[in-house]
Amino acid sequence: MPVHPKAWVDPAARLGDDVEVGAFAVVEAAAVIGPRTRLGPHSYVGTGVVVGADCVLEAGAIVLAGTKLGDGCLLQPGCVLGSTGFGFVVHEGQHLHIPQVSGVEVGAQTSIGAATCVDRGTLEPTVIGSQVRIGAQVQVAHNVTIGDRTVIDMQSGFAGSSSIGADCQIGMQVGMAGHSSVGDRTRMAARTGNLRKAPADSDLWGFPARPRAEVMKAQAALSLLSKLDS
């Protein structure tokens, strides 16, 4: 049965041909679901969301208002797209939330891992390119941009307005500060922390991130120092 009897689809939503909607899934008003897309049990598609053809939203995947998914995307269980960004301003001793009123745009054939969160943009959308691979438990903050075919390992975090180029390889538990960037084809080793703007074809290690060759020389020097007589 294409739509499970225990799912809820708003009459104002538009479902393409051969769409499957699992048990307890919800599709809100004005959402558009492309043909052959499958929505797993307990998944949620918010008001006005656009989901392309041949997508898969696995169990508990949540896509909130203002999000657009290209064709052939995979959202693994428990990931959240379009949540409000972590932005606050201090006013009269109180932390007041800055409204995040834009959305999230994801290119075609992109895979987003379990329990990963992608925040919506403040005034412009958060953008993830095509054929991107993002692992589990990754945080993509508001207004981040990620280029096509970039691969990001698990438990990494990218602060607001940081930017990652195309064809990059990002190791596990990597962090990027707000407004930092790395150019196309950059590699970042596991647990690297980038605080600045790095050019294309960088090979970064450590915290703060430095070129791999520089880090290797420093490590070799430290090793020699440890062997010197006191």
Short mmCIF file of C-alpha atoms in Angstrom, two decimals:
data_model
loop_
_atom_site.label_atom_id
_atom_site.label_comp_id
_atom_site.label_asym_id
_atom_site.label_seq_id
_atom_site.Cartn_x
_atom_site.Cartn_y
_atom_site.Cartn_z
CA MET A 1 0.00 0.00 0.00
CA PRO A 2 1.64 3.30 -1.08
CA VAL A 3 0.33 5.30 1.90
CA HIS A 4 0.14 3.38 5.16
CA PRO A 5 -3.27 3.68 6.82
CA LYS A 6 -1.59 5.00 9.97
CA ALA A 7 0.30 7.75 8.10
CA TRP A 8 -1.08 11.29 7.83
CA VAL A 9 -0.87 13.22 4.58
CA ASP A 10 -2.39 16.70 4.41
CA PRO A 11 -4.90 16.99 1.56
CA ALA A 12 -2.96 20.04 0.30
CA ALA A 13 0.27 18.02 -0.09
CA ARG A 14 1.24 16.76 -3.54
CA LEU A 15 2.58 13.22 -3.90
CA GLY A 16 4.12 12.02 -7.16
CA ASP A 17 3.59 8.62 -8.73
CA ASP A 18 4.59 5.55 -6.74
CA VAL A 19 5.40 7.46 -3.54
CA GLU A 20 5.43 5.28 -0.41
CA VAL A 21 4.55 6.71 3.02
CA GLY A 22 5.27 4.52 6.05
CA ALA A 23 3.39 4.07 9.30
CA PHE A 24 3.01 7.22 11.46
CA ALA A 25 4.80 9.37 8.88
CA VAL A 26 3.48 12.93 8.48
CA VAL A 27 3.38 15.07 5.35
CA GLU A 28 2.22 18.65 5.95
CA ALA A 29 0.32 21.06 3.71
CA ALA A 30 1.89 22.30 0.47
CA ALA A 31 4.70 19.73 0.65
CA VAL A 32 5.73 18.30 -2.71
CA ILE A 33 7.06 14.74 -2.86
CA GLY A 34 8.64 13.57 -6.11
CA PRO A 35 7.85 10.24 -7.79
CA ARG A 36 9.14 6.97 -6.36
CA THR A 37 10.27 8.60 -3.11
CA ARG A 38 9.92 6.52 0.06
CA LEU A 39 9.10 8.02 3.45
CA GLY A 40 9.94 5.68 6.32
CA PRO A 41 7.93 5.17 9.49
CA HIS A 42 7.76 8.20 11.82
CA SER A 43 9.40 10.44 9.22
CA TYR A 44 8.20 14.04 8.97
CA VAL A 45 7.94 16.38 5.98
CA GLY A 46 7.06 19.96 6.96
CA THR A 47 4.93 22.62 5.35
CA GLY A 48 6.05 23.57 1.85
CA VAL A 49 9.03 21.20 1.80
CA VAL A 50 10.12 20.00 -1.65
CA VAL A 51 11.50 16.46 -1.89
CA GLY A 52 12.81 15.31 -5.27
CA ALA A 53 12.27 12.03 -7.09
CA ASP A 54 13.74 8.71 -5.92
CA CYS A 55 14.60 9.96 -2.44
CA VAL A 56 14.59 7.82 0.71
CA LEU A 57 13.76 9.23 4.13
CA GLU A 58 14.48 6.47 6.61
CA ALA A 59 12.74 5.99 9.95
CA GLY A 60 12.42 9.17 12.00
CA ALA A 61 14.06 11.49 9.47
CA ILE A 62 12.73 15.04 9.88
CA VAL A 63 12.62 17.65 7.12
CA LEU A 64 11.32 20.99 8.34
CA ALA A 65 9.73 23.91 6.49
CA GLY A 66 11.97 25.75 4.05
CA THR A 67 13.96 22.68 2.99
CA LYS A 68 14.48 21.51 -0.58
CA LEU A 69 15.94 18.11 -1.46
CA GLY A 70 17.24 17.22 -4.92
CA ASP A 71 16.56 13.91 -6.64
CA GLY A 72 17.99 10.68 -5.25
CA CYS A 73 18.84 11.89 -1.74
CA LEU A 74 19.13 9.56 1.25
CA LEU A 75 18.33 10.74 4.78
CA GLN A 76 19.27 8.15 7.37
CA PRO A 77 17.33 7.56 10.61
CA GLY A 78 16.91 10.47 13.00
CA CYS A 79 18.58 13.19 10.94
CA VAL A 80 17.04 16.68 11.08
CA LEU A 81 17.11 19.22 8.26
CA GLY A 82 15.89 22.78 8.70
CA SER A 83 16.12 23.16 12.47
CA THR A 84 16.65 26.66 13.85
CA GLY A 85 20.25 27.87 13.94
CA PHE A 86 22.22 28.43 17.14
CA GLY A 87 22.33 32.21 17.10
CA PHE A 88 21.84 34.55 20.06
CA VAL A 89 22.44 38.18 20.96
CA VAL A 90 22.86 39.49 24.50
CA HIS A 91 20.38 42.26 25.32
CA GLU A 92 19.92 43.66 28.82
CA GLY A 93 21.54 40.59 30.32
CA GLN A 94 19.44 38.07 28.40
CA HIS A 95 20.32 35.74 25.54
CA LEU A 96 17.76 36.53 22.83
CA HIS A 97 17.41 34.20 19.90
CA ILE A 98 18.18 35.61 16.45
CA PRO A 99 15.41 34.50 14.05
CA GLN A 100 16.59 32.09 11.37
CA VAL A 101 14.10 32.67 8.57
CA SER A 102 15.69 31.00 5.54
CA GLY A 103 15.95 27.30 4.72
CA VAL A 104 18.17 24.43 3.60
CA GLU A 105 18.98 23.40 0.02
CA VAL A 106 20.43 19.96 -0.71
CA GLY A 107 21.63 18.89 -4.15
CA ALA A 108 20.90 15.64 -5.94
CA GLN A 109 22.18 12.23 -4.81
CA THR A 110 23.41 13.45 -1.45
CA SER A 111 23.47 11.15 1.58
CA ILE A 112 23.09 12.49 5.13
CA GLY A 113 23.85 10.21 8.08
CA ALA A 114 21.90 9.19 11.15
CA ALA A 115 21.33 11.83 13.83
CA THR A 116 22.98 14.55 11.73
CA CYS A 117 21.53 18.07 12.10
CA VAL A 118 21.52 20.71 9.37
CA ASP A 119 20.32 24.14 10.56
CA ARG A 120 18.39 26.49 8.34
CA GLY A 121 20.00 29.75 7.26
CA THR A 122 19.41 33.16 8.78
CA LEU A 123 18.63 35.21 5.65
CA GLU A 124 20.15 32.95 2.98
CA PRO A 125 19.84 29.16 2.92
CA THR A 126 22.31 26.64 4.23
CA VAL A 127 23.56 24.87 1.08
CA ILE A 128 24.79 21.29 0.63
CA GLY A 129 25.86 20.37 -2.89
CA SER A 130 25.22 17.30 -5.04
CA GLN A 131 26.69 13.85 -4.35
CA VAL A 132 27.86 14.93 -0.90
CA ARG A 133 28.36 12.20 1.72
CA ILE A 134 27.85 13.20 5.37
CA GLY A 135 28.32 10.70 8.18
CA ALA A 136 26.43 10.21 11.42
CA GLN A 137 26.14 12.79 14.22
CA VAL A 138 27.45 15.72 12.18
CA GLN A 139 26.40 19.31 12.96
CA VAL A 140 26.03 21.69 10.01
CA ALA A 141 25.19 25.14 11.37
CA HIS A 142 23.26 27.99 9.77
CA ASN A 143 24.54 29.42 6.47
CA VAL A 144 27.22 26.76 6.00
CA THR A 145 28.00 25.85 2.40
CA ILE A 146 29.38 22.45 1.33
CA GLY A 147 30.54 21.87 -2.25
CA ASP A 148 29.70 18.98 -4.57
CA ARG A 149 31.12 15.49 -3.94
CA THR A 150 32.64 16.39 -0.58
CA VAL A 151 32.85 13.55 1.95
CA ILE A 152 32.50 14.27 5.69
CA ASP A 153 33.12 11.65 8.35
CA MET A 154 31.13 11.21 11.55
CA GLN A 155 30.91 13.55 14.58
CA SER A 156 32.26 16.60 12.78
CA GLY A 157 30.92 20.12 13.37
CA PHE A 158 30.85 23.24 11.22
CA ALA A 159 30.00 26.58 12.83
CA GLY A 160 27.81 29.24 11.26
CA SER A 161 28.80 30.64 7.86
CA SER A 162 31.79 28.34 7.45
CA SER A 163 32.44 27.07 3.94
CA ILE A 164 33.79 23.82 2.48
CA GLY A 165 34.71 23.54 -1.19
CA ALA A 166 33.98 20.77 -3.67
CA ASP A 167 35.70 17.35 -3.68
CA CYS A 168 37.01 17.75 -0.12
CA GLN A 169 37.76 14.88 2.28
CA ILE A 170 36.93 15.66 5.91
CA GLY A 171 37.95 13.21 8.65
CA MET A 172 36.01 12.30 11.76
CA GLN A 173 35.56 14.82 14.61
CA VAL A 174 36.78 17.73 12.51
CA GLY A 175 35.70 21.21 13.57
CA MET A 176 35.49 24.52 11.74
CA ALA A 177 35.06 27.92 13.37
CA GLY A 178 32.46 30.40 12.21
CA HIS A 179 33.29 32.13 8.89
CA SER A 180 36.32 29.89 8.31
CA SER A 181 36.69 28.16 4.96
CA VAL A 182 38.61 25.53 3.03
CA GLY A 183 38.98 25.49 -0.75
CA ASP A 184 38.24 22.73 -3.25
CA ARG A 185 39.97 19.34 -2.90
CA THR A 186 41.12 20.08 0.64
CA ARG A 187 41.85 17.20 3.01
CA MET A 188 41.43 17.52 6.77
CA ALA A 189 42.74 14.77 9.04
CA ALA A 190 40.66 13.42 11.92
CA ARG A 191 40.22 15.92 14.79
CA THR A 192 41.59 18.83 12.82
CA GLY A 193 40.29 22.23 13.92
CA ASN A 194 40.27 24.97 11.29
CA LEU A 195 40.05 28.60 12.44
CA ARG A 196 40.95 30.47 9.25
CA LYS A 197 40.63 30.53 5.46
CA ALA A 198 42.60 27.77 3.75
CA PRO A 199 43.22 27.70 -0.02
CA ALA A 200 42.30 24.94 -2.45
CA ASP A 201 44.28 21.68 -2.33
CA SER A 202 45.25 22.15 1.33
CA ASP A 203 46.21 19.12 3.43
CA LEU A 204 45.47 20.12 7.02
CA TRP A 205 46.31 18.47 10.33
CA GLY A 206 45.94 19.30 14.00
CA PHE A 207 44.62 22.17 16.08
CA PRO A 208 44.89 24.85 15.02
CA ALA A 209 44.96 23.40 11.51
CA ARG A 210 48.32 23.62 9.74
CA PRO A 211 49.70 22.09 6.53
CA ARG A 212 50.53 18.42 6.97
CA ALA A 213 54.20 18.85 5.99
CA GLU A 214 54.66 21.56 8.62
CA VAL A 215 53.07 19.40 11.31
CA MET A 216 55.26 16.42 10.40
CA LYS A 217 58.43 18.56 10.69
CA ALA A 218 57.33 19.85 14.08
CA GLN A 219 56.61 16.32 15.32
CA ALA A 220 60.00 15.12 14.12
CA ALA A 221 61.71 18.01 15.94
CA LEU A 222 59.86 17.22 19.16
CA SER A 223 60.86 13.57 18.86
CA LEU A 224 64.54 14.56 18.54
CA LEU A 225 64.29 16.93 21.53
CA SER A 226 62.91 14.16 23.70
CA LYS A 227 66.02 12.07 22.98
CA LEU A 228 68.52 14.76 23.96
CA ASP A 229 70.31 14.38 27.27
CA SER A 230 68.92 16.62 29.96
#
